[in-house]
Short mmCIF file of C-alpha atoms in Angstrom, two decimals:
data_model
loop_
_atom_site.label_atom_id
_atom_site.label_comp_id
_atom_site.label_asym_id
_atom_site.label_seq_id
_atom_site.Cartn_x
_atom_site.Cartn_y
_atom_site.Cartn_z
CA UNK A 1 -72.98 102.97 289.81
CA UNK A 2 -75.05 103.08 292.89
CA UNK A 3 -72.41 101.01 294.93
CA UNK A 4 -68.78 101.43 293.34
CA UNK A 5 -68.92 105.15 292.04
CA UNK A 6 -71.01 107.10 295.03
CA UNK A 7 -69.87 104.70 297.25
CA UNK A 8 -66.28 107.38 297.02
CA UNK A 9 -68.85 110.25 296.60
CA UNK A 10 -70.65 109.34 299.35
CA UNK A 11 -67.31 108.76 302.07
CA UNK A 12 -65.17 111.36 300.57
CA UNK A 13 -68.62 113.61 301.66
CA UNK A 14 -68.08 112.87 305.02
CA UNK A 15 -64.49 112.76 305.28
CA UNK A 16 -62.96 116.33 303.24
CA UNK A 17 -64.54 118.39 305.44
CA UNK A 18 -62.29 117.17 308.58
CA UNK A 19 -59.45 117.46 306.10
CA UNK A 20 -59.79 120.25 305.72
CA UNK A 21 -60.34 121.25 308.45
CA UNK A 22 -56.63 120.09 309.55
CA UNK A 23 -54.78 120.70 306.90
CA UNK A 24 -53.61 117.94 305.64
CA UNK A 25 -55.73 114.74 304.51
CA UNK A 26 -54.86 112.05 302.02
CA UNK A 27 -56.66 109.55 299.85
CA UNK A 28 -56.25 106.40 298.36
CA UNK A 29 -58.80 105.69 296.05
CA UNK A 30 -58.53 101.48 295.63
CA UNK A 31 -60.50 101.25 292.40
CA UNK A 32 -59.56 99.22 289.71
CA UNK A 33 -58.11 98.99 285.81
CA UNK A 34 -60.93 98.05 284.06
CA UNK A 35 -61.34 101.71 284.12
CA UNK A 36 -57.68 102.15 282.12
CA UNK A 37 -57.25 98.51 280.22
CA UNK A 38 -61.53 98.37 278.69
CA UNK A 39 -63.19 94.90 278.49
CA UNK A 40 -66.30 94.52 276.30
CA UNK A 41 -66.25 91.46 279.02
CA UNK A 42 -66.79 94.32 282.07
CA UNK A 43 -68.51 97.39 280.28
CA UNK A 44 -70.28 97.83 283.10
CA UNK A 45 -67.31 97.46 285.73
CA UNK A 46 -65.75 99.48 284.04
CA UNK A 47 -67.67 102.52 282.96
CA UNK A 48 -67.77 102.59 286.95
CA UNK A 49 -64.35 102.25 287.78
CA UNK A 50 -63.43 105.43 285.54
CA UNK A 51 -66.02 107.35 286.98
CA UNK A 52 -64.18 106.34 290.11
CA UNK A 53 -60.55 106.97 288.31
CA UNK A 54 -62.44 110.47 286.85
CA UNK A 55 -63.48 111.91 290.63
CA UNK A 56 -60.19 111.72 291.82
CA UNK A 57 -57.89 113.42 289.40
CA UNK A 58 -60.38 116.43 289.31
CA UNK A 59 -60.17 116.08 293.66
CA UNK A 60 -56.64 116.09 293.19
CA UNK A 61 -56.57 119.41 291.72
CA UNK A 62 -59.57 120.90 293.38
CA UNK A 63 -58.09 120.65 296.85
CA UNK A 64 -54.79 119.80 296.53
CA UNK A 65 -54.79 124.17 298.27
CA UNK A 66 -55.97 122.79 301.12
CA UNK A 67 -53.14 119.72 301.71
CA UNK A 68 -55.29 116.64 300.07
CA UNK A 69 -53.59 114.45 297.97
CA UNK A 70 -55.86 112.20 296.14
CA UNK A 71 -54.64 109.09 294.35
CA UNK A 72 -56.05 105.88 292.80
CA UNK A 73 -54.80 102.46 292.57
CA UNK A 74 -55.63 100.54 290.20
CA UNK A 75 -55.30 96.67 290.34
CA UNK A 76 -55.98 94.23 288.23
CA UNK A 77 -56.84 90.57 289.03
CA UNK A 78 -56.44 89.48 293.44
CA UNK A 79 -55.94 86.44 294.69
CA UNK A 80 -58.81 86.78 296.85
CA UNK A 81 -62.26 84.91 298.14
CA UNK A 82 -63.92 87.13 295.31
CA UNK A 83 -61.69 86.14 292.22
CA UNK A 84 -62.44 82.65 294.14
CA UNK A 85 -65.98 83.43 292.73
CA UNK A 86 -65.55 84.97 289.50
CA UNK A 87 -63.54 82.06 288.54
CA UNK A 88 -66.19 80.09 288.91
CA UNK A 89 -68.72 81.94 287.34
CA UNK A 90 -65.96 81.95 284.64
CA UNK A 91 -65.44 78.34 284.44
CA UNK A 92 -70.06 77.90 284.00
CA UNK A 93 -69.95 80.24 281.20
CA UNK A 94 -67.02 79.40 279.27
CA UNK A 95 -68.34 75.62 280.22
CA UNK A 96 -64.55 74.40 280.89
CA UNK A 97 -62.17 73.43 284.33
CA UNK A 98 -62.14 75.48 286.66
CA UNK A 99 -58.19 75.19 286.68
CA UNK A 100 -58.54 76.30 282.90
CA UNK A 101 -60.81 79.38 284.09
CA UNK A 102 -58.36 80.20 286.49
CA UNK A 103 -55.23 79.78 283.99
CA UNK A 104 -56.96 83.22 282.61
CA UNK A 105 -56.17 85.95 283.90
CA UNK A 106 -52.18 84.58 284.50
CA UNK A 107 -52.13 84.49 280.71
CA UNK A 108 -53.19 88.48 280.13
CA UNK A 109 -50.31 89.72 282.34
CA UNK A 110 -46.59 89.06 280.97
CA UNK A 111 -45.22 88.26 284.88
CA UNK A 112 -47.34 85.35 284.64
CA UNK A 113 -49.53 85.71 287.72
CA UNK A 114 -52.59 87.92 289.40
CA UNK A 115 -51.45 89.71 292.70
CA UNK A 116 -51.34 88.74 295.96
CA UNK A 117 -53.53 90.97 297.95
CA UNK A 118 -50.17 91.32 300.46
CA UNK A 119 -48.50 93.55 297.00
CA UNK A 120 -51.82 95.24 296.63
CA UNK A 121 -51.93 96.03 300.41
CA UNK A 122 -47.56 97.06 300.39
CA UNK A 123 -49.03 100.16 298.85
CA UNK A 124 -51.78 101.57 299.70
CA UNK A 125 -49.75 101.75 303.14
CA UNK A 126 -46.60 103.68 301.43
CA UNK A 127 -49.25 105.54 299.67
CA UNK A 128 -51.22 106.51 302.55
CA UNK A 129 -47.72 107.47 304.38
CA UNK A 130 -46.61 110.84 304.75
CA UNK A 131 -43.83 109.23 301.92
CA UNK A 132 -45.94 109.76 299.34
CA UNK A 133 -47.81 112.85 299.86
CA UNK A 134 -46.42 114.36 297.21
CA UNK A 135 -48.07 112.15 294.77
CA UNK A 136 -51.28 113.42 294.13
CA UNK A 137 -53.36 113.39 290.84
CA UNK A 138 -52.14 110.07 289.64
CA UNK A 139 -53.02 106.82 288.77
CA UNK A 140 -51.19 103.25 289.53
CA UNK A 141 -52.11 100.55 288.47
CA UNK A 142 -50.91 97.48 290.28
CA UNK A 143 -51.69 94.54 287.13
CA UNK A 144 -48.52 93.42 286.51
CA UNK A 145 -48.90 94.35 282.92
CA UNK A 146 -52.13 93.21 282.33
CA UNK A 147 -52.98 92.78 278.19
CA UNK A 148 -57.37 92.76 278.53
CA UNK A 149 -57.49 91.75 274.63
CA UNK A 150 -56.08 89.02 275.58
CA UNK A 151 -57.92 87.64 278.34
CA UNK A 152 -60.76 88.74 275.51
CA UNK A 153 -59.41 86.22 272.75
CA UNK A 154 -58.96 83.56 275.50
CA UNK A 155 -62.57 84.22 276.95
CA UNK A 156 -63.79 84.08 273.33
CA UNK A 157 -61.97 81.23 271.59
#
């Protein structure tokens, strides 16, 4: 919670007064789908993400009068260096090959793959633009429709 949730709080503490003074602002919090799609493998990160999501929605209601809008982006698995480390840890913990561990998430996603960085970045860029200023007080999952219970089932075998 100190890093994930309090990081949002600390950043907002400094930027909100500036946005209020200029009469305009856009906050796009990149959080994660664990807060809305829980998994018993990810209880602590899910709790931190749920707190960030709640913060985003609460502040959207509070700061709308200042023309500041808030949106939470909740990605599922994204092909990054961090993801590679998580796959290595899953392979080790589950005693399976790295290739087998790397297929766990795609099996839980109807689109059959995890997101690419550019897909998430494109969504964030749009949401931060003037085109999306009226998108406020909402959360957007960008996870290919991931079904966390499927991933848990594959992990439990």
